[in-house]
């Protein structure tokens, strides 16, 4: 019985490590076609109201796409965090300070999680007739964000990862393995 348990645990560990490797490889391999929209999911806003380094990395990558003519607009999505700030509004202010015209920034104030960001993005893409959007987030989050968009019938025009890395990315990557697996079974009406 002990041998079977050890073997089973080894199989689970190998599968987990393979999944983490695939998520990392996908996320670290940028590919971005010229398109209409970049989608930036929210993240922590500091107690001061400034963007966190992780969120700054996402926004800088999106600003770079816009300033180099790869996208015509940027969607920033987030809700009100524990600090009391609306992530989407803070993100928009940051992008405007980086030279992105306010008229080119779309805010989604209901993007409380990845699935809700995908829901809003899909509706916007259909309403405006946009080409497939580019996903801009941390490398470990890209695969799940793209999967969520697919659940709402939206393909992506590629993705670009934030150039900000930190020690907690190891934890975040492990969490994404489980998050991706959970999203594989989610359907658009199962989450609100």
mmCIF file of C-alpha atoms in Angstrom:
data_model
loop_
_atom_site.group_PDB
_atom_site.id
_atom_site.type_symbol
_atom_site.label_atom_id
_atom_site.label_comp_id
_atom_site.label_asym_id
_atom_site.label_seq_id
_atom_site.Cartn_x
_atom_site.Cartn_y
_atom_site.Cartn_z
ATOM 1 C CA UNK A 1 0.000 0.000 0.000
ATOM 2 C CA UNK A 2 2.855 2.383 0.837
ATOM 3 C CA UNK A 3 4.502 1.678 -2.508
ATOM 4 C CA UNK A 4 1.225 2.402 -4.344
ATOM 5 C CA UNK A 5 0.782 5.662 -2.426
ATOM 6 C CA UNK A 6 4.363 6.717 -3.224
ATOM 7 C CA UNK A 7 3.924 5.855 -6.904
ATOM 8 C CA UNK A 8 0.604 7.743 -7.070
ATOM 9 C CA UNK A 9 2.104 10.776 -5.398
ATOM 10 C CA UNK A 10 4.991 10.715 -7.879
ATOM 11 C CA UNK A 11 2.584 10.615 -10.835
ATOM 12 C CA UNK A 12 0.582 13.536 -9.446
ATOM 13 C CA UNK A 13 3.761 15.539 -8.845
ATOM 14 C CA UNK A 14 5.052 14.891 -12.373
ATOM 15 C CA UNK A 15 1.690 15.930 -13.874
ATOM 16 C CA UNK A 16 1.677 19.080 -11.743
ATOM 17 C CA UNK A 17 5.230 19.997 -12.797
ATOM 18 C CA UNK A 18 4.440 19.347 -16.473
ATOM 19 C CA UNK A 19 1.354 21.576 -16.259
ATOM 20 C CA UNK A 20 3.379 24.341 -14.588
ATOM 21 C CA UNK A 21 6.044 24.037 -17.303
ATOM 22 C CA UNK A 22 3.467 24.297 -20.112
ATOM 23 C CA UNK A 23 1.773 27.319 -18.467
ATOM 24 C CA UNK A 24 5.186 28.989 -18.129
ATOM 25 C CA UNK A 25 6.253 28.238 -21.700
ATOM 26 C CA UNK A 26 2.990 29.588 -23.110
ATOM 27 C CA UNK A 27 3.164 32.706 -20.944
ATOM 28 C CA UNK A 28 6.802 33.508 -21.601
ATOM 29 C CA UNK A 29 6.459 33.186 -25.379
ATOM 30 C CA UNK A 30 5.001 36.501 -26.481
ATOM 31 C CA UNK A 31 3.058 36.665 -29.719
ATOM 32 C CA UNK A 32 1.031 39.695 -30.664
ATOM 33 C CA UNK A 33 -0.642 40.432 -33.961
ATOM 34 C CA UNK A 34 -1.639 43.986 -34.741
ATOM 35 C CA UNK A 35 -5.219 44.286 -33.526
ATOM 36 C CA UNK A 36 -7.789 46.622 -31.999
ATOM 37 C CA UNK A 37 -7.585 45.918 -28.277
ATOM 38 C CA UNK A 38 -5.238 44.911 -25.478
ATOM 39 C CA UNK A 39 -6.882 43.459 -22.353
ATOM 40 C CA UNK A 40 -5.225 44.069 -18.974
ATOM 41 C CA UNK A 41 -6.773 42.263 -15.991
ATOM 42 C CA UNK A 42 -6.538 44.098 -12.675
ATOM 43 C CA UNK A 43 -4.270 43.392 -9.746
ATOM 44 C CA UNK A 44 -3.333 44.954 -6.444
ATOM 45 C CA UNK A 45 -3.454 48.689 -5.915
ATOM 46 C CA UNK A 46 -1.233 49.867 -3.075
ATOM 47 C CA UNK A 47 -2.783 51.491 0.046
ATOM 48 C CA UNK A 48 -1.477 54.820 -1.299
ATOM 49 C CA UNK A 49 -3.628 54.408 -4.437
ATOM 50 C CA UNK A 50 -0.630 53.746 -6.684
ATOM 51 C CA UNK A 51 -0.340 50.662 -8.889
ATOM 52 C CA UNK A 52 1.610 47.763 -7.415
ATOM 53 C CA UNK A 53 4.836 46.715 -9.171
ATOM 54 C CA UNK A 54 3.024 43.671 -10.586
ATOM 55 C CA UNK A 55 0.203 45.794 -12.001
ATOM 56 C CA UNK A 56 2.699 48.386 -13.266
ATOM 57 C CA UNK A 57 4.405 45.611 -15.256
ATOM 58 C CA UNK A 58 1.130 44.750 -16.966
ATOM 59 C CA UNK A 59 0.288 48.354 -17.709
ATOM 60 C CA UNK A 60 3.769 49.148 -19.040
ATOM 61 C CA UNK A 61 3.509 46.197 -21.444
ATOM 62 C CA UNK A 62 0.084 47.403 -22.647
ATOM 63 C CA UNK A 63 1.327 50.993 -23.019
ATOM 64 C CA UNK A 64 4.224 49.706 -25.094
ATOM 65 C CA UNK A 65 1.795 47.899 -27.428
ATOM 66 C CA UNK A 66 -0.306 51.046 -27.844
ATOM 67 C CA UNK A 67 2.632 53.411 -28.320
ATOM 68 C CA UNK A 68 4.122 51.101 -30.979
ATOM 69 C CA UNK A 69 0.843 50.918 -32.908
ATOM 70 C CA UNK A 70 0.075 47.263 -32.128
ATOM 71 C CA UNK A 71 -3.338 48.122 -30.605
ATOM 72 C CA UNK A 72 -5.806 50.987 -30.966
ATOM 73 C CA UNK A 73 -7.319 50.723 -27.477
ATOM 74 C CA UNK A 74 -6.589 49.257 -24.046
ATOM 75 C CA UNK A 75 -9.212 47.646 -21.817
ATOM 76 C CA UNK A 76 -8.365 47.844 -18.105
ATOM 77 C CA UNK A 77 -10.464 45.600 -15.898
ATOM 78 C CA UNK A 78 -10.753 45.359 -12.149
ATOM 79 C CA UNK A 79 -13.005 45.859 -9.186
ATOM 80 C CA UNK A 80 -12.725 47.631 -5.866
ATOM 81 C CA UNK A 81 -9.953 45.973 -3.878
ATOM 82 C CA UNK A 82 -9.431 45.652 -0.140
ATOM 83 C CA UNK A 83 -7.601 48.994 -0.200
ATOM 84 C CA UNK A 84 -10.817 50.737 -1.309
ATOM 85 C CA UNK A 85 -9.639 51.814 -4.769
ATOM 86 C CA UNK A 86 -11.273 50.941 -8.065
ATOM 87 C CA UNK A 87 -8.508 49.066 -9.890
ATOM 88 C CA UNK A 88 -9.776 49.982 -13.364
ATOM 89 C CA UNK A 89 -9.829 53.710 -12.566
ATOM 90 C CA UNK A 90 -6.327 53.592 -11.048
ATOM 91 C CA UNK A 91 -5.084 51.668 -14.095
ATOM 92 C CA UNK A 92 -6.575 54.228 -16.459
ATOM 93 C CA UNK A 93 -4.930 57.120 -14.587
ATOM 94 C CA UNK A 94 -1.579 55.340 -14.796
ATOM 95 C CA UNK A 95 -1.906 54.778 -18.554
ATOM 96 C CA UNK A 96 -2.926 58.389 -19.170
ATOM 97 C CA UNK A 97 0.198 59.471 -17.259
ATOM 98 C CA UNK A 98 2.208 57.252 -19.646
ATOM 99 C CA UNK A 99 0.864 59.112 -22.672
ATOM 100 C CA UNK A 100 -2.115 56.958 -23.639
ATOM 101 C CA UNK A 101 -5.129 59.163 -24.548
ATOM 102 C CA UNK A 102 -8.035 58.678 -22.152
ATOM 103 C CA UNK A 103 -10.365 58.119 -25.120
ATOM 104 C CA UNK A 104 -8.311 55.034 -26.071
ATOM 105 C CA UNK A 105 -8.789 53.409 -22.643
ATOM 106 C CA UNK A 106 -11.889 51.368 -21.851
ATOM 107 C CA UNK A 107 -12.599 50.680 -18.170
ATOM 108 C CA UNK A 108 -14.383 47.623 -16.815
ATOM 109 C CA UNK A 109 -15.191 48.249 -13.164
ATOM 110 C CA UNK A 110 -16.809 44.826 -12.705
ATOM 111 C CA UNK A 111 -13.747 42.725 -13.478
ATOM 112 C CA UNK A 112 -13.578 41.184 -10.004
ATOM 113 C CA UNK A 113 -11.898 38.054 -11.357
ATOM 114 C CA UNK A 114 -10.495 36.620 -14.574
ATOM 115 C CA UNK A 115 -13.807 35.103 -15.659
ATOM 116 C CA UNK A 116 -15.683 38.384 -15.242
ATOM 117 C CA UNK A 117 -12.970 40.238 -17.153
ATOM 118 C CA UNK A 118 -13.400 37.703 -19.974
ATOM 119 C CA UNK A 119 -17.191 38.156 -19.873
ATOM 120 C CA UNK A 120 -16.910 41.940 -20.304
ATOM 121 C CA UNK A 121 -14.173 41.654 -22.926
ATOM 122 C CA UNK A 122 -16.238 39.242 -25.021
ATOM 123 C CA UNK A 123 -19.257 41.555 -24.914
ATOM 124 C CA UNK A 124 -17.099 44.551 -25.911
ATOM 125 C CA UNK A 125 -15.397 42.662 -28.756
ATOM 126 C CA UNK A 126 -18.776 41.648 -30.182
ATOM 127 C CA UNK A 127 -20.368 45.071 -29.675
ATOM 128 C CA UNK A 128 -17.519 46.988 -31.347
ATOM 129 C CA UNK A 129 -16.660 44.354 -33.949
ATOM 130 C CA UNK A 130 -13.069 44.231 -32.683
ATOM 131 C CA UNK A 131 -10.557 41.762 -33.983
ATOM 132 C CA UNK A 132 -9.263 39.194 -31.441
ATOM 133 C CA UNK A 133 -7.655 41.041 -28.499
ATOM 134 C CA UNK A 134 -4.152 40.724 -27.090
ATOM 135 C CA UNK A 135 -3.970 39.526 -23.465
ATOM 136 C CA UNK A 136 -1.482 41.414 -21.283
ATOM 137 C CA UNK A 137 -0.753 39.995 -17.838
ATOM 138 C CA UNK A 138 1.871 38.038 -15.866
ATOM 139 C CA UNK A 139 3.298 35.001 -17.646
ATOM 140 C CA UNK A 140 1.606 32.537 -15.313
ATOM 141 C CA UNK A 141 -1.851 34.137 -15.820
ATOM 142 C CA UNK A 142 -1.933 34.209 -19.627
ATOM 143 C CA UNK A 143 -3.116 30.628 -20.236
ATOM 144 C CA UNK A 144 -6.077 30.959 -17.850
ATOM 145 C CA UNK A 145 -7.064 34.374 -19.218
ATOM 146 C CA UNK A 146 -7.023 33.007 -22.778
ATOM 147 C CA UNK A 147 -9.050 29.972 -21.678
ATOM 148 C CA UNK A 148 -11.633 32.241 -20.020
ATOM 149 C CA UNK A 149 -11.970 34.280 -23.219
ATOM 150 C CA UNK A 150 -12.436 31.068 -25.218
ATOM 151 C CA UNK A 151 -15.271 30.099 -22.859
ATOM 152 C CA UNK A 152 -17.033 33.272 -24.012
ATOM 153 C CA UNK A 153 -16.330 32.557 -27.684
ATOM 154 C CA UNK A 154 -13.427 34.974 -28.150
ATOM 155 C CA UNK A 155 -10.122 33.932 -29.666
ATOM 156 C CA UNK A 156 -7.075 36.031 -28.874
ATOM 157 C CA UNK A 157 -4.721 37.888 -31.156
ATOM 158 C CA UNK A 158 -1.827 36.781 -28.987
ATOM 159 C CA UNK A 159 -0.434 37.721 -25.627
ATOM 160 C CA UNK A 160 2.362 39.682 -24.007
ATOM 161 C CA UNK A 161 3.650 39.040 -20.506
ATOM 162 C CA UNK A 162 4.615 41.705 -18.003
ATOM 163 C CA UNK A 163 8.352 42.106 -17.546
ATOM 164 C CA UNK A 164 7.999 42.233 -13.759
ATOM 165 C CA UNK A 165 9.068 39.114 -11.872
ATOM 166 C CA UNK A 166 9.106 38.483 -8.124
ATOM 167 C CA UNK A 167 9.648 35.582 -5.734
ATOM 168 C CA UNK A 168 5.920 35.057 -5.172
ATOM 169 C CA UNK A 169 5.576 34.141 -8.864
ATOM 170 C CA UNK A 170 6.498 30.587 -7.810
ATOM 171 C CA UNK A 171 3.412 30.444 -5.582
ATOM 172 C CA UNK A 172 1.315 32.182 -8.239
ATOM 173 C CA UNK A 173 2.383 29.663 -10.880
ATOM 174 C CA UNK A 174 1.445 26.753 -8.612
ATOM 175 C CA UNK A 175 -1.924 28.382 -7.955
ATOM 176 C CA UNK A 176 -2.490 28.832 -11.696
ATOM 177 C CA UNK A 177 -2.168 25.083 -12.294
ATOM 178 C CA UNK A 178 -5.235 24.570 -10.100
ATOM 179 C CA UNK A 179 -6.935 27.705 -11.437
ATOM 180 C CA UNK A 180 -6.558 26.564 -15.032
ATOM 181 C CA UNK A 181 -7.900 23.112 -14.186
ATOM 182 C CA UNK A 182 -10.923 24.699 -12.502
ATOM 183 C CA UNK A 183 -11.593 27.018 -15.445
ATOM 184 C CA UNK A 184 -11.491 24.058 -17.825
ATOM 185 C CA UNK A 185 -14.825 22.976 -16.328
ATOM 186 C CA UNK A 186 -16.459 26.407 -15.919
ATOM 187 C CA UNK A 187 -19.199 27.523 -18.231
ATOM 188 C CA UNK A 188 -20.211 31.147 -18.865
ATOM 189 C CA UNK A 189 -23.471 30.924 -16.894
ATOM 190 C CA UNK A 190 -21.885 29.050 -13.966
ATOM 191 C CA UNK A 191 -20.001 32.102 -12.696
ATOM 192 C CA UNK A 192 -21.384 35.529 -11.875
#
